[in-house]
Amino acid sequence: MTVQEMPNSRTLPLYLTKEHKDYLDREWSYNPNNSKTVRLPPTTKLNPLSYRNENRSPLPVYNPLSSSTAENSTPEANIKFSPEIDESKDDLSKRVNEIIETEASYTSHCSNLAIQYFDNLSSFKPEFPAAVQITKECIYALIEIHNNLLQEMKSIRSQNQSIIEQCNKIAKAIAKSGISVFWYSMYCTNYDQLVPYEFHIKNTTTSDSPGSAPQEFFLGIKNFLECQQAPLKRKDLSFMSLCQRPIDRIVKYKLFVKEMKNAFVELNKDTTTLEKAFEMISQQLSKIDESRISMLENGQLNSLVNFAGAEIDPKYRELKFGANFFGNPVAIGFASAIFLRNSKPEMIHSPIILYKGHLVILEYNQVISRHSPGKYKPKFVLPLSNTSMVKEFRYGLSVNLSTNIKLQFRSSSNQYQVILCFLSTSEVDFWKVKFDLLINVTHQGSCEYKSERDHLFCLVPRNTTPCWKDEYDDPQNTLHYTASQLSIQVKFRFDLYLKSKLHIKYDELRPGPKYTVMLWLIDVYNNERHFKQIASKEIPFYACNRAIHD
C-alpha cells in the first residue's frame, strides 16, 4: 500500500489524543545513542518543535495551526491509505438490482389486485360499473407485459457483460415494451372513475347492505395480504392503494433512466443509447396523458338525463348511478323504438346511447320536478351480453319498415323484443355494424338464459309484454316447462311533413290484423334540438335542420 502525500502540506500525525498532549507537557528528553531517558532542568524544557532535525523528533512533526491540541480532537488526515473505489459503477449496479426487485414487486402487486380483489368481486350479484370491468382487463394485460419485461431484465443481468452494457440493454427493454400506451391510457382514464366506487365501499358497513361489495370483504382481503409481509416492511395493500401502483410505476421508469444517464456522464461513458431510451419514454408518457379518453359526453348526458330515477333499483342508486356507470359512449344517435305494452305495440322516438356493454334508450321526461330532474330518463337499458340480433321473423314483432334493427333480450325468465326504426338506409347500416361488433363479436350475446349473466343491469318498463315467457309448474312433483310466445304485426307511418321529405321502402306484411304506429315531426325535432351537441357527428342521421350537422 502506497502513501500519497498531498502537495504543499506537512506530514501530520494520524491520531492526536490526550496521551500525546500529556507526553508533550512532560519534562523529558530522548538520547538517540542511549536507550535511557534524561531528566532536563526546568529552564531547558524541550518539545518536538525545538529539534532542527525532524528525523530526531520523538513524534512526527505537525503543524500547530491545523488544529489546537487543547481541543483534544483528531484533525482530518491529508493522506489516503485505502485503495480507490469506483463509486459510480457500484451505484449503477445497485440501481439495476433495485429496478429488477421493484419490477418483481410491481407484478406481484398487480397479480394480487387481479386475483384477490377483482376476481372475487364476481361473487357479488349486482353488476359493477364499467370502470371496474375495464380496469380488471387492463390489469391482466399489464401483468403479462411486465412479467415478460421482468424475465428480460433478469436475463440481461445474468449475462457476463459489463454493467455499462447491462444498463443500456435494460433501458432499451423498458422503452420498447415497458410502457404500453394503449393499456395505460385506458387504465388511467378508468382509474378516475374508481374513486366514487371506493367511497361507496367505505360507507357500506354491513353485508346485507344493497349495492356493491361490502366493506368487510375489502378489509378482509387487505388484512390477508398485509399479514404475509415482513413486520418491518409492511406496505398498504388496500384496494385503492394497489390500483394506484400502475400510475406510480410508469413515471419511475423515466427517473431510473435519467439517473443512469447522469452516472454515465460522471464515468465519461457514451450516453447515446440512454438518451434515446429517455426520449422514447418521455414521448410515451406524453401520449398516455394526451390520449386519456375524455368523459365529456357523460358529463353532458348527466345534465340532460336523470339516470337515478325511481325506476332504477335502489342498489344501483346508492352507487350514484349515472352515465359513467356504463363507461364512455361508443355512439349517440336517434331511433324510433317499438315495443309491446299490455300486449299492444307502442312507439317512441328516442335518443339512443350505445356503450360497450349496454344500449340505453331514453324517454322524454314529461314531468320535471325536484325529485325527478333532467329532461330525459332511461326507458330501456339492454345488457348486450343478454341480447341477440333477430335476422329472421319467427315470432314477436314484425314491422313493414325496411330500415329497422330487431333486438331480442332477456330479463329474468322473460324475453322481450324492441325494434329500432331509422329514417335512412345509411343510418341503419351504421348501427348494424356497431351492433354486430359489440353483440355478436365482443360479448357473443344471446337471449338464452345463462346464470353467470343474470346479474347484469337491465331496465324494462312496467307492463311491458314479453314475446317469449318461460313458465314452470310442478304437477304431482314433476317439473314441467312451457313457453308462451306472441306475434304482432305493426304498420309504421309518418306524419305528412316527414312523409314528403323521406323516401323509405316498405316490406309486405303477412295477412292478418295489424296495429299502426305514427311518427310525428315534433318528436324528431325536440330530440334533435336537445342532443344536437352530443350526438355522434359520424352518424348520418336525419335532421330537421341539416345545417347543425354540416
Coordinates of C-alpha atoms in Angstrom, one line a residue:
M1 CA 0.0 0.0 0.0
T2 CA 1.5 3.3 -1.0
V3 CA 1.3 6.5 0.9
Q4 CA 0.5 9.6 -1.2
E5 CA 1.4 12.9 0.4
M6 CA -0.7 15.9 -0.5
P7 CA 1.2 18.7 -2.1
N8 CA 2.1 21.8 -0.1
S9 CA 1.4 20.1 3.2
R10 CA 3.4 18.7 6.0
T11 CA 3.1 15.2 7.4
L12 CA 0.5 15.1 10.3
P13 CA 0.0 12.5 12.9
L14 CA -3.0 10.3 12.2
Y15 CA -4.2 10.5 15.8
L16 CA -3.6 13.3 18.2
T17 CA -5.0 12.1 21.5
K18 CA -4.8 13.0 25.2
E19 CA -1.7 10.8 25.6
H20 CA 0.2 12.9 23.1
K21 CA -0.7 16.1 24.9
D22 CA 0.4 14.6 28.2
Y23 CA 3.6 13.5 26.7
L24 CA 4.4 16.9 25.3
D25 CA 3.8 18.5 28.7
R26 CA 6.3 16.3 30.5
E27 CA 9.9 17.4 31.0
W28 CA 11.7 14.5 29.3
S29 CA 14.4 14.3 26.6
Y30 CA 15.4 11.5 24.4
N31 CA 19.0 10.5 23.6
P32 CA 19.2 8.5 20.4
N33 CA 22.6 7.0 21.4
N34 CA 21.2 5.7 24.7
S35 CA 18.1 3.9 25.4
K36 CA 17.7 5.7 28.8
T37 CA 15.8 8.9 29.2
V38 CA 17.4 12.0 30.7
R39 CA 15.7 14.4 33.1
L40 CA 16.1 18.0 31.9
P41 CA 16.3 21.1 34.1
P42 CA 13.2 23.3 34.1
T43 CA 15.0 26.1 32.3
T44 CA 15.8 23.9 29.3
K45 CA 12.3 22.3 28.7
L46 CA 12.2 20.8 25.2
N47 CA 9.5 19.8 22.9
P48 CA 9.5 18.2 19.5
L49 CA 9.4 21.6 17.8
S50 CA 12.8 22.5 19.3
Y51 CA 14.6 19.9 17.1
R52 CA 16.0 21.2 13.9
N53 CA 16.5 17.7 12.5
E54 CA 13.0 16.3 12.0
N55 CA 14.3 12.7 12.0
R56 CA 15.4 13.1 15.6
S57 CA 12.0 14.2 16.9
P58 CA 10.3 11.7 19.2
L59 CA 7.0 12.4 17.4
P60 CA 6.1 13.3 13.9
V61 CA 6.3 17.0 13.2
Y62 CA 3.0 18.6 12.9
N63 CA 1.6 21.9 12.0
P64 CA 0.2 23.6 15.2
L65 CA -2.0 25.9 13.1
S66 CA -4.0 23.0 11.7
S67 CA -5.6 22.1 15.0
S68 CA -5.3 23.0 18.6
T69 CA -4.1 20.3 20.9
A70 CA -6.2 21.8 23.7
E71 CA -9.4 20.7 21.8
N72 CA -8.2 17.1 22.1
S73 CA -9.7 16.3 18.7
T74 CA -8.4 14.4 15.6
P75 CA -7.7 16.6 12.6
E76 CA -8.6 15.4 9.1
A77 CA -5.8 13.4 7.5
N78 CA -4.5 14.6 4.2
I79 CA -3.1 11.2 3.2
K80 CA -5.2 8.4 1.7
F81 CA -4.3 4.9 2.9
S82 CA -7.1 2.9 1.2
P83 CA -7.4 1.9 -2.5
E84 CA -9.8 4.0 -4.7
I85 CA -13.3 2.5 -5.2
D86 CA -15.3 3.2 -8.3
E87 CA -18.4 4.5 -6.6
S88 CA -20.3 5.4 -9.9
K89 CA -20.2 1.8 -11.2
D90 CA -21.1 0.5 -7.8
D91 CA -24.1 2.9 -7.8
L92 CA -25.1 1.7 -11.2
S93 CA -25.1 -1.9 -10.1
K94 CA -27.3 -1.1 -7.1
R95 CA -29.8 0.8 -9.3
V96 CA -30.0 -2.1 -11.7
N97 CA -30.7 -4.5 -8.9
E98 CA -33.3 -2.1 -7.5
I99 CA -35.2 -1.7 -10.7
I100 CA -35.4 -5.6 -11.1
E101 CA -36.5 -6.0 -7.5
T102 CA -39.2 -3.3 -7.8
E103 CA -40.4 -4.8 -11.1
A104 CA -40.9 -8.1 -9.4
S105 CA -42.8 -6.4 -6.5
Y106 CA -44.9 -4.5 -9.0
T107 CA -46.0 -7.6 -10.9
S108 CA -46.8 -9.3 -7.6
H109 CA -49.0 -6.4 -6.5
C110 CA -50.8 -6.4 -9.8
S111 CA -51.4 -10.1 -9.5
N112 CA -52.9 -9.6 -6.0
L113 CA -55.1 -6.9 -7.3
A114 CA -56.4 -9.0 -10.1
I115 CA -56.8 -12.4 -8.3
Q116 CA -57.6 -11.4 -4.7
Y117 CA -59.8 -8.3 -5.4
F118 CA -61.2 -8.3 -9.0
D119 CA -61.8 -12.0 -9.4
N120 CA -63.6 -12.3 -6.1
L121 CA -65.9 -9.4 -7.0
S122 CA -67.7 -11.8 -9.4
S123 CA -69.3 -13.5 -6.4
F124 CA -71.4 -10.4 -5.7
K125 CA -74.5 -10.2 -7.8
P126 CA -75.1 -6.5 -8.6
E127 CA -73.2 -5.5 -11.8
F128 CA -70.3 -3.2 -11.2
P129 CA -69.5 0.0 -13.0
A130 CA -67.8 -0.3 -16.4
A131 CA -64.7 1.3 -14.9
V132 CA -64.2 -1.8 -12.6
Q133 CA -64.6 -4.2 -15.5
I134 CA -62.2 -2.3 -17.8
T135 CA -59.7 -1.8 -15.0
K136 CA -59.7 -5.6 -14.5
E137 CA -59.0 -6.2 -18.1
C138 CA -56.2 -3.6 -18.1
I139 CA -54.6 -5.2 -15.0
Y140 CA -54.4 -8.6 -16.6
A141 CA -52.9 -7.2 -19.8
L142 CA -50.3 -5.3 -17.7
I143 CA -49.4 -8.4 -15.7
E144 CA -48.5 -10.2 -18.9
I145 CA -46.5 -7.2 -20.3
H146 CA -44.4 -6.7 -17.1
N147 CA -43.8 -10.4 -16.5
N148 CA -42.2 -10.6 -19.9
L149 CA -40.2 -7.4 -19.1
L150 CA -39.1 -8.8 -15.8
Q151 CA -37.8 -12.0 -17.4
E152 CA -35.9 -10.0 -20.0
M153 CA -34.3 -7.8 -17.2
K154 CA -33.2 -10.9 -15.3
S155 CA -31.7 -12.5 -18.4
I156 CA -29.7 -9.3 -19.1
R157 CA -28.5 -9.1 -15.6
S158 CA -27.3 -12.7 -15.6
Q159 CA -25.2 -12.2 -18.7
N160 CA -21.4 -12.0 -18.5
Q161 CA -21.2 -8.3 -19.6
S162 CA -20.1 -5.0 -18.1
I163 CA -22.6 -3.0 -16.0
I164 CA -22.5 -0.4 -18.8
E165 CA -23.8 -2.8 -21.4
Q166 CA -26.4 -4.1 -19.0
C167 CA -27.7 -0.6 -18.2
N168 CA -28.0 0.1 -22.0
K169 CA -29.9 -3.1 -22.7
I170 CA -32.3 -2.7 -19.7
A171 CA -33.1 0.9 -20.7
K172 CA -33.8 -0.2 -24.3
A173 CA -36.1 -3.0 -23.0
I174 CA -38.1 -0.6 -20.8
A175 CA -38.5 1.9 -23.7
K176 CA -39.6 -0.9 -26.1
S177 CA -42.1 -2.9 -24.0
G178 CA -42.3 -1.5 -20.5
I179 CA -44.9 1.2 -21.2
S180 CA -47.9 0.3 -23.3
V181 CA -49.6 3.5 -24.4
F182 CA -52.9 1.8 -25.1
W183 CA -53.3 -0.1 -21.9
Y184 CA -52.0 2.6 -19.6
S185 CA -54.2 5.3 -21.2
M186 CA -57.2 3.1 -20.7
Y187 CA -56.2 2.3 -17.2
C188 CA -55.6 6.0 -16.2
T189 CA -58.9 7.0 -17.7
N190 CA -60.9 4.4 -15.7
Y191 CA -58.9 4.8 -12.6
D192 CA -60.5 8.2 -12.1
Q193 CA -63.9 6.5 -12.0
L194 CA -62.9 4.2 -9.2
V195 CA -62.7 6.9 -6.6
P196 CA -66.5 7.3 -6.1
Y197 CA -66.7 3.5 -6.1
E198 CA -64.2 3.3 -3.3
F199 CA -66.2 5.9 -1.3
H200 CA -69.3 3.7 -1.6
I201 CA -67.3 0.7 -0.4
K202 CA -66.1 2.5 2.7
N203 CA -69.7 3.6 3.6
T204 CA -71.1 0.1 3.1
T205 CA -70.8 -1.4 6.6
T206 CA -72.9 -4.5 6.6
S207 CA -73.0 -7.5 4.3
D208 CA -76.8 -7.0 4.0
S209 CA -76.5 -3.6 2.5
P210 CA -77.5 -3.3 -1.1
G211 CA -75.1 -2.2 -3.7
S212 CA -71.5 -3.3 -4.3
A213 CA -69.2 -5.5 -2.2
P214 CA -69.4 -4.7 1.5
Q215 CA -66.5 -3.1 3.4
E216 CA -65.8 -6.3 5.3
F217 CA -64.8 -8.1 2.1
F218 CA -62.2 -5.5 1.1
L219 CA -60.9 -5.1 4.6
G220 CA -60.5 -8.9 4.9
I221 CA -58.5 -9.1 1.7
K222 CA -56.4 -6.2 2.8
N223 CA -55.5 -7.8 6.1
F224 CA -54.9 -11.2 4.5
L225 CA -52.3 -9.7 2.1
E226 CA -50.6 -7.4 4.6
C227 CA -50.1 -10.2 7.2
Q228 CA -47.9 -12.1 4.8
Q229 CA -45.3 -9.3 4.7
A230 CA -42.3 -8.9 7.0
P231 CA -43.2 -6.8 10.1
L232 CA -40.7 -4.1 9.3
K233 CA -41.5 -3.8 5.6
R234 CA -45.3 -3.8 5.6
K235 CA -47.0 -1.8 2.8
D236 CA -50.5 -0.7 2.3
L237 CA -52.2 -3.4 0.2
S238 CA -55.7 -2.0 0.2
F239 CA -57.8 -2.0 -3.0
M240 CA -57.2 1.6 -4.0
S241 CA -53.5 1.5 -2.9
L242 CA -52.9 -1.4 -5.3
C243 CA -54.9 0.4 -8.0
Q244 CA -52.5 3.4 -7.7
R245 CA -49.4 1.2 -8.3
P246 CA -49.5 1.2 -12.2
I247 CA -49.8 5.0 -12.3
D248 CA -46.8 5.3 -9.9
R249 CA -44.8 2.7 -11.8
I250 CA -44.6 4.3 -15.3
V251 CA -43.1 7.6 -14.0
K252 CA -40.4 5.7 -12.2
Y253 CA -39.0 4.3 -15.4
K254 CA -38.2 7.8 -16.7
L255 CA -36.5 8.6 -13.4
F256 CA -34.4 5.4 -13.5
V257 CA -33.1 6.1 -17.0
K258 CA -32.3 9.7 -16.1
E259 CA -30.2 8.6 -13.1
M260 CA -28.3 6.1 -15.1
K261 CA -27.6 8.8 -17.7
N262 CA -26.2 11.1 -15.0
A263 CA -24.0 8.2 -13.8
F264 CA -22.7 7.6 -17.3
V265 CA -21.7 11.3 -17.6
E266 CA -19.6 11.0 -14.4
L267 CA -17.9 7.9 -15.8
N268 CA -17.3 9.6 -19.2
K269 CA -19.3 6.9 -20.9
D270 CA -21.4 7.2 -24.1
T271 CA -25.0 8.2 -23.3
T272 CA -26.5 7.9 -26.8
T273 CA -28.5 4.7 -26.0
L274 CA -29.8 6.1 -22.7
E275 CA -30.7 9.4 -24.3
K276 CA -32.8 7.6 -27.0
A277 CA -34.5 5.5 -24.4
F278 CA -35.2 8.5 -22.2
E279 CA -36.7 10.4 -25.2
M280 CA -38.9 7.5 -26.1
I281 CA -40.2 7.0 -22.6
S282 CA -40.9 10.7 -22.4
Q283 CA -42.9 10.6 -25.6
Q284 CA -44.9 7.5 -24.4
L285 CA -45.8 9.3 -21.1
S286 CA -46.9 12.3 -23.1
K287 CA -49.1 10.1 -25.4
I288 CA -50.7 8.5 -22.4
D289 CA -51.6 11.9 -20.9
E290 CA -52.9 13.2 -24.2
S291 CA -54.8 10.0 -25.2
R292 CA -56.7 9.6 -22.0
I293 CA -60.3 9.2 -23.1
S294 CA -62.4 12.2 -22.3
M295 CA -65.7 11.7 -20.4
L296 CA -67.1 15.0 -21.7
E297 CA -70.1 13.3 -23.3
N298 CA -71.0 11.6 -20.0
G299 CA -70.9 15.0 -18.2
Q300 CA -73.3 16.4 -20.8
L301 CA -75.5 13.3 -20.5
N302 CA -75.7 13.6 -16.8
S303 CA -77.0 17.2 -17.1
L304 CA -79.8 16.0 -19.5
V305 CA -80.7 12.6 -18.2
N306 CA -81.8 11.5 -14.8
F307 CA -80.2 8.1 -14.6
A308 CA -81.0 7.5 -10.9
G309 CA -84.8 7.8 -11.2
A310 CA -87.5 6.0 -9.3
E311 CA -87.4 3.1 -11.9
I312 CA -83.8 2.3 -11.0
D313 CA -83.1 -0.4 -8.5
P314 CA -82.1 1.2 -5.1
K315 CA -78.9 -0.9 -5.0
Y316 CA -77.7 1.0 -8.1
R317 CA -78.8 4.4 -7.0
E318 CA -76.5 4.0 -4.0
L319 CA -73.6 3.8 -6.4
K320 CA -74.5 7.4 -7.6
F321 CA -75.8 5.8 -10.8
G322 CA -75.1 7.9 -13.8
A323 CA -73.6 7.9 -17.3
N324 CA -70.2 7.0 -16.0
F325 CA -71.5 3.7 -14.8
F326 CA -71.6 2.4 -18.4
G327 CA -68.2 3.8 -19.4
N328 CA -67.6 6.0 -22.4
P329 CA -70.3 6.1 -25.2
V330 CA -69.5 4.4 -28.4
A331 CA -72.2 6.2 -30.4
I332 CA -75.1 8.5 -29.7
G333 CA -78.0 8.9 -32.2
F334 CA -81.8 8.6 -32.6
A335 CA -84.3 5.9 -33.4
S336 CA -88.0 5.1 -33.2
A337 CA -88.3 2.3 -30.7
I338 CA -91.3 -0.1 -31.0
F339 CA -92.2 -2.4 -28.1
L340 CA -95.2 -4.1 -26.6
R341 CA -97.1 -2.8 -23.6
N342 CA -100.1 -4.6 -22.3
S343 CA -100.0 -6.8 -25.5
K344 CA -100.3 -3.7 -27.8
P345 CA -97.4 -2.0 -29.7
E346 CA -96.2 1.4 -28.7
M347 CA -93.5 3.6 -30.3
I348 CA -91.4 6.5 -29.0
H349 CA -88.8 8.5 -30.9
S350 CA -85.8 8.4 -28.6
P351 CA -82.2 9.4 -28.3
I352 CA -80.2 6.1 -28.1
I353 CA -76.8 5.7 -26.4
L354 CA -74.6 2.7 -27.3
Y355 CA -72.0 1.7 -24.7
K356 CA -69.6 -1.2 -24.9
G357 CA -71.8 -3.2 -22.6
H358 CA -75.3 -1.7 -22.7
L359 CA -77.7 0.0 -25.0
V360 CA -79.7 2.8 -23.4
I361 CA -83.0 4.0 -24.9
L362 CA -84.1 7.3 -23.5
E363 CA -87.6 8.8 -23.0
Y364 CA -88.6 12.4 -22.7
N365 CA -89.5 13.3 -19.1
Q366 CA -92.9 14.8 -19.2
V367 CA -92.9 15.9 -15.5
I368 CA -89.7 17.6 -14.3
S369 CA -89.5 18.1 -10.5
R370 CA -87.0 18.3 -7.7
H371 CA -87.3 14.6 -7.2
S372 CA -87.1 13.9 -11.0
P373 CA -84.7 16.3 -12.6
G374 CA -83.5 16.1 -16.1
K375 CA -85.3 16.4 -19.4
Y376 CA -84.9 12.7 -20.2
K377 CA -84.9 9.4 -18.3
P378 CA -83.9 5.8 -19.3
K379 CA -86.8 3.8 -20.9
F380 CA -84.8 0.7 -21.7
V381 CA -81.4 -0.5 -20.6
L382 CA -80.3 -3.6 -22.6
P383 CA -77.2 -5.6 -21.5
L384 CA -75.6 -6.6 -24.8
S385 CA -74.4 -9.9 -23.3
N386 CA -78.1 -10.9 -22.9
T387 CA -79.2 -9.6 -26.3
S388 CA -79.5 -11.1 -29.8
M389 CA -79.9 -9.5 -33.2
V390 CA -83.0 -11.1 -34.9
K391 CA -82.4 -11.6 -38.6
E392 CA -85.5 -13.7 -39.5
F393 CA -89.0 -13.3 -38.3
R394 CA -90.2 -16.2 -36.2
Y395 CA -92.4 -14.7 -33.5
G396 CA -92.8 -11.4 -31.7
L397 CA -92.9 -8.1 -33.5
S398 CA -92.9 -7.6 -37.3
V399 CA -92.9 -4.1 -38.9
N400 CA -93.3 -3.1 -42.5
L401 CA -90.4 -0.5 -42.4
S402 CA -87.3 -1.9 -44.1
T403 CA -84.8 0.3 -42.3
N404 CA -85.1 -1.4 -38.9
I405 CA -83.0 -3.5 -36.5
K406 CA -84.8 -6.1 -34.3
L407 CA -83.3 -6.8 -30.9
Q408 CA -84.4 -9.6 -28.5
F409 CA -83.1 -9.5 -24.9
R410 CA -83.7 -11.5 -21.7
S411 CA -84.6 -10.1 -18.3
S412 CA -85.0 -12.8 -15.7
S413 CA -87.1 -15.6 -17.3
N414 CA -88.7 -13.4 -19.9
Q415 CA -87.6 -12.4 -23.4
Y416 CA -88.5 -9.1 -24.9
Q417 CA -88.2 -7.5 -28.3
V418 CA -87.5 -3.9 -29.3
I419 CA -87.5 -2.8 -33.0
L420 CA -85.3 0.3 -33.7
C421 CA -86.6 2.1 -36.8
F422 CA -84.4 4.6 -38.7
L423 CA -85.1 7.3 -41.3
S424 CA -82.4 6.5 -43.8
T425 CA -80.5 3.5 -45.2
S426 CA -77.1 4.9 -44.4
E427 CA -78.2 5.4 -40.8
V428 CA -79.4 1.8 -40.3
D429 CA -76.2 0.5 -42.0
F430 CA -74.1 2.4 -39.5
W431 CA -75.9 0.9 -36.5
K432 CA -75.9 -2.6 -37.9
V433 CA -72.1 -2.6 -38.0
K434 CA -71.9 -1.3 -34.4
F435 CA -74.4 -3.8 -33.0
D436 CA -72.9 -6.8 -34.9
L437 CA -69.4 -6.0 -33.5
L438 CA -70.5 -5.4 -29.9
I439 CA -73.3 -8.0 -29.6
N440 CA -72.1 -10.9 -31.8
V441 CA -68.3 -10.5 -31.6
T442 CA -67.3 -8.8 -28.4
H443 CA -70.0 -10.2 -26.0
Q444 CA -71.2 -13.1 -28.0
G445 CA -74.6 -12.0 -26.9
S446 CA -77.5 -14.4 -26.5
C447 CA -81.0 -14.1 -25.1
E448 CA -80.9 -17.6 -23.9
Y449 CA -80.7 -17.9 -20.1
K450 CA -77.2 -18.1 -18.6
S451 CA -76.7 -17.9 -14.8
E452 CA -73.4 -16.0 -15.0
R453 CA -75.1 -13.2 -16.9
D454 CA -78.3 -13.0 -14.8
H455 CA -76.9 -10.2 -12.5
L456 CA -76.2 -7.7 -15.4
F457 CA -78.1 -4.4 -15.1
C458 CA -81.3 -4.4 -17.1
L459 CA -84.2 -1.9 -17.2
V460 CA -87.6 -2.8 -18.6
P461 CA -90.7 -0.5 -18.3
R462 CA -93.6 -1.7 -16.3
N463 CA -96.3 -3.7 -18.0
T464 CA -94.0 -4.5 -20.9
T465 CA -95.3 -7.6 -22.6
P466 CA -92.7 -10.3 -23.3
C467 CA -92.6 -12.1 -26.7
W468 CA -91.4 -15.2 -25.0
K469 CA -92.1 -16.2 -21.4
D470 CA -90.7 -19.2 -19.6
E471 CA -93.2 -20.9 -17.3
Y472 CA -92.6 -23.7 -14.8
D473 CA -95.1 -25.7 -12.9
D474 CA -94.9 -28.8 -10.7
P475 CA -97.9 -31.0 -11.0
Q476 CA -97.6 -34.2 -9.0
N477 CA -93.9 -33.4 -8.1
T478 CA -92.8 -33.4 -11.7
L479 CA -91.3 -30.2 -13.1
H480 CA -92.8 -29.2 -16.4
Y481 CA -91.7 -26.4 -18.7
T482 CA -93.8 -24.5 -21.2
A483 CA -93.1 -21.3 -23.2
S484 CA -95.7 -18.9 -24.4
Q485 CA -94.9 -16.7 -27.4
L486 CA -96.7 -13.7 -29.0
S487 CA -96.6 -12.4 -32.6
I488 CA -97.9 -9.0 -33.6
Q489 CA -97.6 -7.1 -36.9
V490 CA -97.0 -3.3 -36.8
K491 CA -97.6 -0.8 -39.6
F492 CA -95.2 2.1 -39.4
R493 CA -96.4 5.5 -40.7
F494 CA -95.1 9.1 -40.8
D495 CA -96.9 12.3 -40.5
L496 CA -97.5 14.3 -43.7
Y497 CA -94.4 16.6 -43.3
L498 CA -92.0 13.8 -42.8
K499 CA -93.6 11.6 -45.4
S500 CA -92.9 14.3 -48.0
K501 CA -89.2 14.6 -47.0
L502 CA -88.3 10.9 -46.8
H503 CA -88.1 8.1 -49.3
I504 CA -88.4 4.9 -47.3
K505 CA -89.0 1.3 -48.6
Y506 CA -91.7 -0.7 -47.0
D507 CA -91.9 -4.5 -46.7
E508 CA -95.1 -6.6 -47.2
L509 CA -96.6 -8.0 -44.0
R510 CA -98.4 -11.2 -43.8
P511 CA -102.2 -11.2 -44.0
G512 CA -103.9 -10.6 -40.7
P513 CA -104.7 -7.9 -38.1
K514 CA -102.2 -5.1 -37.9
Y515 CA -101.5 -2.3 -35.4
T516 CA -100.5 1.2 -36.6
V517 CA -97.9 3.5 -35.0
M518 CA -97.3 7.1 -36.1
L519 CA -94.0 9.1 -36.0
W520 CA -94.6 12.8 -35.6
L521 CA -92.2 15.6 -36.7
I522 CA -92.4 17.4 -33.4
D523 CA -90.9 14.4 -31.6
V524 CA -88.0 14.2 -34.0
Y525 CA -87.4 18.0 -33.8
N526 CA -87.4 18.1 -29.9
N527 CA -85.0 15.2 -29.5
E528 CA -82.5 16.6 -32.1
R529 CA -82.7 20.0 -30.5
H530 CA -81.6 18.7 -27.1
F531 CA -79.0 16.3 -28.3
K532 CA -77.5 18.2 -31.3
Q533 CA -74.3 18.9 -29.3
I534 CA -73.8 15.4 -28.0
A535 CA -74.9 13.2 -31.0
S536 CA -72.1 11.5 -32.8
K537 CA -71.1 13.5 -35.8
E538 CA -70.2 10.5 -37.9
I539 CA -73.8 9.2 -37.8
P540 CA -75.6 10.3 -41.0
F541 CA -79.0 10.6 -39.2
Y542 CA -81.9 12.6 -40.5
A543 CA -82.2 16.1 -39.0
C544 CA -85.0 18.6 -39.3
N545 CA -82.3 21.3 -39.6
R546 CA -79.4 19.9 -41.6
A547 CA -77.3 23.0 -41.1
I548 CA -76.5 22.0 -37.5
H549 CA -74.6 18.9 -38.7
D550 CA -72.8 20.3 -41.7

